[in-house]
Amino acid sequence: MPRPSLLKCLTQVTSPHHTARCMSTYIQASIKSTSSSNLRNASENRRPTSQALPSKARVVICGGGAQGAAIAYKLAQAGWGSDVLLIEQGELGGGTTWHATGLMGILKPSQLETRIAVMSRDMYLQLEEMGWYTGFKQCGSLYVAKKKDRMYQYKKMLSCAVQHDLECKILSPDQVKEYCGLVKTEDLLGGLWVPGDGVANPWEICLALGCEAIDKGVQVIEHCTVNSIKQEDGKVRAVETSKGLVECEYFVNSAGFWSRHVGEMSSPPVAVP
């Protein structure tokens, strides 16, 4: 089946009890391609979210994107499911997640970022083992460098890859041409090939994590906005939302684009880079 162009028109997708959503024809085609497999699309198997806001929760997570859903899922795995509340101002997976590119670079400039990326990849593979469709495909990444400092960065990434047992290879300009004949190599110093990198469907991954989290006891409240975070003696005590007040011990800011704004709601404000 030929791969649809990433630059072509958008397709409108609707789900029961959820608003219509536009997504690229490539992602839409990848969702349809699972119909003949045993993997389930979380977008077609949504769990009902909670309607009533609880008065207490041990952990309140602000933001129902891929990051917030992953944190909720991991906490539920650790046995905290019934003590976790996830608040989303729109719909689960309805923010940046649903129109993200889905590029998955496993090898990162720093060791910490690489470790997190490896953990994410392993988690997506676990989801597929559990029967959820993630769209994860290892197609590899080709990095190119025109300056010496960029090549130096690639060499640092190579040393980081050894620590995490990740396969990668420094390339000469001629080797870059072998991997991708369309690349103009006359002004290149070299490149880096990372075969473990790939692409995934971030929307389906987010919804799958949400389904698993809900099944493990996590409460998800959609269309609920955080207004302020109440602190006392340097500790979070409660979160004021558009649907009422929730007492809590921990507050997780995973609001994505709005993270800085959420940080400024605290008193004193919490700086978000």
Coordinates of C-alpha atoms in Angstrom, one line a residue:
M1 CA 0.0 0.0 0.0
P2 CA 1.6 3.3 -1.0
R3 CA 2.3 5.8 1.7
P4 CA 0.1 8.9 1.5
S5 CA 1.9 12.2 1.3
L6 CA 2.4 14.0 4.6
L7 CA 1.7 17.3 2.8
K8 CA -1.7 16.3 1.3
C9 CA -5.1 17.3 2.6
L10 CA -6.5 16.7 6.0
T11 CA -9.2 14.2 6.8
Q12 CA -11.9 14.8 9.4
V13 CA -12.3 12.1 12.0
T14 CA -15.2 11.8 14.4
S15 CA -15.6 9.7 17.5
P16 CA -18.7 8.9 19.5
H17 CA -19.3 11.6 22.2
H18 CA -16.2 13.5 21.0
T19 CA -15.9 16.5 18.6
A20 CA -14.7 16.1 15.1
R21 CA -10.9 16.2 14.7
C22 CA -8.8 16.8 11.6
M23 CA -5.6 14.8 11.1
S24 CA -3.2 14.1 8.3
T25 CA -4.1 11.5 5.7
Y26 CA -0.9 9.7 6.7
I27 CA -2.0 9.2 10.3
Q28 CA -5.6 8.4 9.2
A29 CA -4.3 5.8 6.8
S30 CA -2.2 4.3 9.5
I31 CA -5.2 4.0 11.8
K32 CA -7.2 2.2 9.0
S33 CA -4.3 -0.1 8.3
T34 CA -4.8 -1.9 11.6
S35 CA -8.2 -3.2 10.7
S36 CA -6.8 -6.5 9.4
S37 CA -4.5 -7.0 12.4
N38 CA -5.2 -8.0 16.0
L39 CA -4.3 -4.6 17.4
R40 CA -7.0 -2.3 18.7
N41 CA -7.3 1.4 18.0
A42 CA -7.8 3.3 21.3
S43 CA -9.7 6.0 19.4
E44 CA -12.4 3.3 18.7
N45 CA -12.3 1.8 22.2
R46 CA -12.4 4.9 24.4
R47 CA -13.2 4.5 28.1
P48 CA -15.9 6.8 29.7
T49 CA -14.3 9.6 31.7
S50 CA -15.5 10.8 35.1
Q51 CA -18.1 13.5 35.3
A52 CA -18.0 14.5 39.0
L53 CA -14.8 16.1 40.3
P54 CA -13.6 14.3 43.5
S55 CA -12.9 16.4 46.6
K56 CA -9.6 14.7 47.2
A57 CA -6.8 13.0 45.2
R58 CA -3.3 12.1 46.2
V59 CA -1.9 13.2 42.8
V60 CA -3.5 15.8 40.4
I61 CA -2.1 15.8 36.9
C62 CA -2.7 18.9 34.8
G63 CA -2.8 18.0 31.1
G64 CA -4.2 15.0 29.2
G65 CA -1.6 14.8 26.4
A66 CA 0.8 12.0 25.8
Q67 CA 3.0 13.0 28.7
G68 CA 0.2 13.4 31.2
A69 CA -1.4 10.1 30.1
A70 CA 2.0 8.3 30.4
I71 CA 2.5 9.7 33.9
A72 CA -1.0 8.6 35.0
Y73 CA -0.4 5.1 33.5
K74 CA 3.0 4.7 35.2
L75 CA 1.5 5.8 38.6
A76 CA -1.3 3.4 38.1
Q77 CA 1.2 0.6 37.4
A78 CA 2.8 1.4 40.7
G79 CA -0.5 0.9 42.5
W80 CA -1.5 4.6 42.8
G81 CA -4.4 4.3 40.3
S82 CA -7.3 5.2 42.6
D83 CA -5.3 8.1 44.1
V84 CA -4.6 9.8 40.7
L85 CA -6.8 12.5 39.1
L86 CA -6.0 13.7 35.5
I87 CA -7.5 17.0 34.5
E88 CA -7.7 18.1 30.8
Q89 CA -9.1 21.4 29.6
G90 CA -10.4 19.8 26.4
E91 CA -10.4 16.1 25.5
L92 CA -7.9 13.5 26.3
G93 CA -5.2 13.7 23.6
G94 CA -6.9 16.8 22.1
G95 CA -4.0 19.3 22.5
T96 CA -0.7 19.2 20.8
T97 CA -0.6 15.4 20.8
W98 CA -3.2 14.8 18.1
H99 CA -1.4 16.9 15.5
A100 CA 2.2 16.1 16.4
T101 CA 4.4 14.6 13.7
G102 CA 5.0 11.4 15.5
L103 CA 8.8 11.4 14.9
M104 CA 10.6 9.2 17.5
G105 CA 14.3 9.9 17.8
I106 CA 15.7 7.5 20.3
L107 CA 19.2 8.9 20.4
K108 CA 19.3 12.4 21.9
P109 CA 22.1 15.0 22.7
S110 CA 22.1 14.2 26.4
Q111 CA 22.1 10.9 28.4
L112 CA 19.0 11.8 30.3
E113 CA 17.0 12.6 27.1
T114 CA 18.2 9.3 25.6
R115 CA 17.2 7.4 28.6
I116 CA 13.7 8.9 28.6
A117 CA 13.4 8.2 24.8
V118 CA 14.4 4.5 25.3
M119 CA 11.9 4.2 28.2
S120 CA 9.2 5.6 25.9
R121 CA 10.0 3.3 23.1
D122 CA 9.9 0.3 25.5
M123 CA 6.5 1.5 26.8
Y124 CA 5.1 1.7 23.3
L125 CA 6.3 -1.8 22.5
Q126 CA 4.6 -3.0 25.8
L127 CA 1.3 -1.3 24.6
E128 CA 1.4 -3.3 21.4
E129 CA 2.1 -6.5 23.4
M130 CA -1.1 -5.6 25.3
G131 CA -3.0 -5.4 22.0
W132 CA -3.0 -1.6 21.5
Y133 CA -2.1 0.0 18.1
T134 CA 0.8 2.6 18.4
G135 CA 1.8 3.0 14.8
F136 CA 5.5 2.5 15.9
K137 CA 7.7 1.7 12.9
Q138 CA 11.5 1.6 13.0
C139 CA 12.6 3.3 9.8
G140 CA 15.8 5.0 11.0
S141 CA 17.0 8.6 11.1
L142 CA 19.7 10.2 9.0
Y143 CA 21.4 13.3 10.5
V144 CA 23.7 15.5 8.4
A145 CA 26.3 18.1 9.4
K146 CA 27.8 21.0 7.5
K147 CA 29.9 22.4 10.4
K148 CA 32.5 20.9 12.7
D149 CA 30.6 21.6 15.9
R150 CA 27.7 19.6 14.6
M151 CA 29.9 16.6 13.8
Y152 CA 31.4 16.9 17.3
Q153 CA 27.8 16.7 18.7
Y154 CA 27.2 13.5 16.6
K155 CA 30.3 11.9 18.0
K156 CA 29.1 12.7 21.6
M157 CA 25.8 11.1 20.7
L158 CA 27.7 8.1 19.4
S159 CA 29.4 7.7 22.8
C160 CA 26.0 8.0 24.5
A161 CA 24.6 5.3 22.3
V162 CA 27.2 2.9 23.4
Q163 CA 26.1 3.4 27.1
H164 CA 22.5 2.6 26.1
D165 CA 23.4 -0.2 23.7
L166 CA 21.9 1.7 20.8
E167 CA 23.1 1.1 17.3
C168 CA 24.3 4.1 15.3
K169 CA 27.1 5.0 12.9
I170 CA 29.1 8.0 11.9
L171 CA 29.0 8.5 8.1
S172 CA 31.3 10.2 5.6
P173 CA 29.7 12.5 2.9
D174 CA 29.9 9.6 0.4
Q175 CA 28.2 7.2 2.9
V176 CA 25.4 9.8 3.4
K177 CA 24.8 9.7 -0.3
E178 CA 24.6 5.9 -0.2
Y179 CA 21.9 6.1 2.5
C180 CA 19.9 8.8 0.8
G181 CA 20.7 9.5 -2.8
L182 CA 18.6 12.7 -2.8
V183 CA 20.9 14.5 -0.4
K184 CA 23.4 17.0 -1.8
T185 CA 26.7 16.1 -0.1
E186 CA 29.2 18.6 -1.6
D187 CA 28.9 20.9 1.4
L188 CA 28.6 18.2 4.1
L189 CA 31.3 17.1 6.5
G190 CA 29.4 13.9 7.3
G191 CA 26.4 12.5 9.1
L192 CA 25.0 10.1 11.7
W193 CA 22.7 7.1 11.0
V194 CA 20.5 5.8 13.8
P195 CA 18.5 2.7 12.6
G196 CA 16.5 2.5 15.8
D197 CA 14.7 5.7 15.3
G198 CA 11.2 5.7 13.9
V199 CA 7.7 7.1 13.7
A200 CA 4.6 6.5 15.8
N201 CA 1.0 7.7 16.1
P202 CA 1.0 10.0 19.2
W203 CA -2.8 10.3 19.3
E204 CA -3.4 6.6 19.4
I205 CA -0.6 6.2 22.0
C206 CA -2.0 8.8 24.2
L207 CA -5.5 7.4 24.1
A208 CA -4.2 3.8 24.7
L209 CA -2.3 5.0 27.8
G210 CA -5.5 6.8 28.9
C211 CA -7.5 3.6 28.5
E212 CA -5.0 1.6 30.5
A213 CA -4.8 4.3 33.2
I214 CA -8.6 4.4 33.6
D215 CA -8.8 0.6 33.7
K216 CA -6.4 0.8 36.6
G217 CA -8.5 3.3 38.6
V218 CA -7.3 6.7 37.4
Q219 CA -10.0 9.3 37.2
V220 CA -10.0 11.5 34.1
I221 CA -11.9 14.8 34.0
E222 CA -12.3 16.4 30.6
H223 CA -13.3 20.0 29.9
C224 CA -11.9 21.1 33.2
T225 CA -9.6 24.0 33.6
V226 CA -7.0 24.6 36.3
N227 CA -7.5 28.1 37.8
S228 CA -4.9 28.1 40.6
I229 CA -2.7 25.9 42.7
K230 CA -3.0 26.4 46.5
Q231 CA 0.2 26.1 48.6
E232 CA 0.8 26.0 52.3
D233 CA 4.2 25.9 54.0
G234 CA 5.9 25.3 50.7
K235 CA 3.7 22.3 49.8
V236 CA 0.8 21.9 47.4
R237 CA -2.5 21.6 49.3
A238 CA -5.2 21.9 46.7
V239 CA -6.0 22.8 43.1
E240 CA -8.8 25.2 42.1
T241 CA -10.5 24.2 38.9
S242 CA -13.4 25.3 36.8
K243 CA -15.4 22.5 38.4
G244 CA -14.4 23.0 42.0
L245 CA -11.6 22.5 44.5
V246 CA -9.5 19.3 44.8
E247 CA -7.3 18.7 47.8
C248 CA -4.0 16.9 46.9
E249 CA -0.5 16.1 48.0
Y250 CA 1.2 16.3 44.6
F251 CA 0.6 18.4 41.5
V252 CA 2.1 17.4 38.1
N253 CA 2.3 20.1 35.5
S254 CA 2.2 18.4 32.1
A255 CA 0.2 21.1 30.3
G256 CA 2.5 21.3 27.3
F257 CA 2.2 24.6 25.6
W258 CA 0.5 26.0 28.7
S259 CA 3.0 24.7 31.2
R260 CA 4.5 28.1 31.8
H261 CA 1.1 29.7 32.4
V262 CA 0.2 26.9 34.8
G263 CA 3.5 27.4 36.7
E264 CA 2.7 31.1 37.1
M265 CA -0.6 30.2 38.7
S266 CA 1.2 28.9 41.8
S267 CA 2.0 31.1 44.7
P268 CA 4.9 31.6 44.7
P269 CA 5.2 31.0 40.9
V270 CA 7.1 28.0 39.6
A271 CA 9.4 28.9 36.7
V272 CA 9.0 26.7 33.6
P273 CA 11.7 27.1 30.9

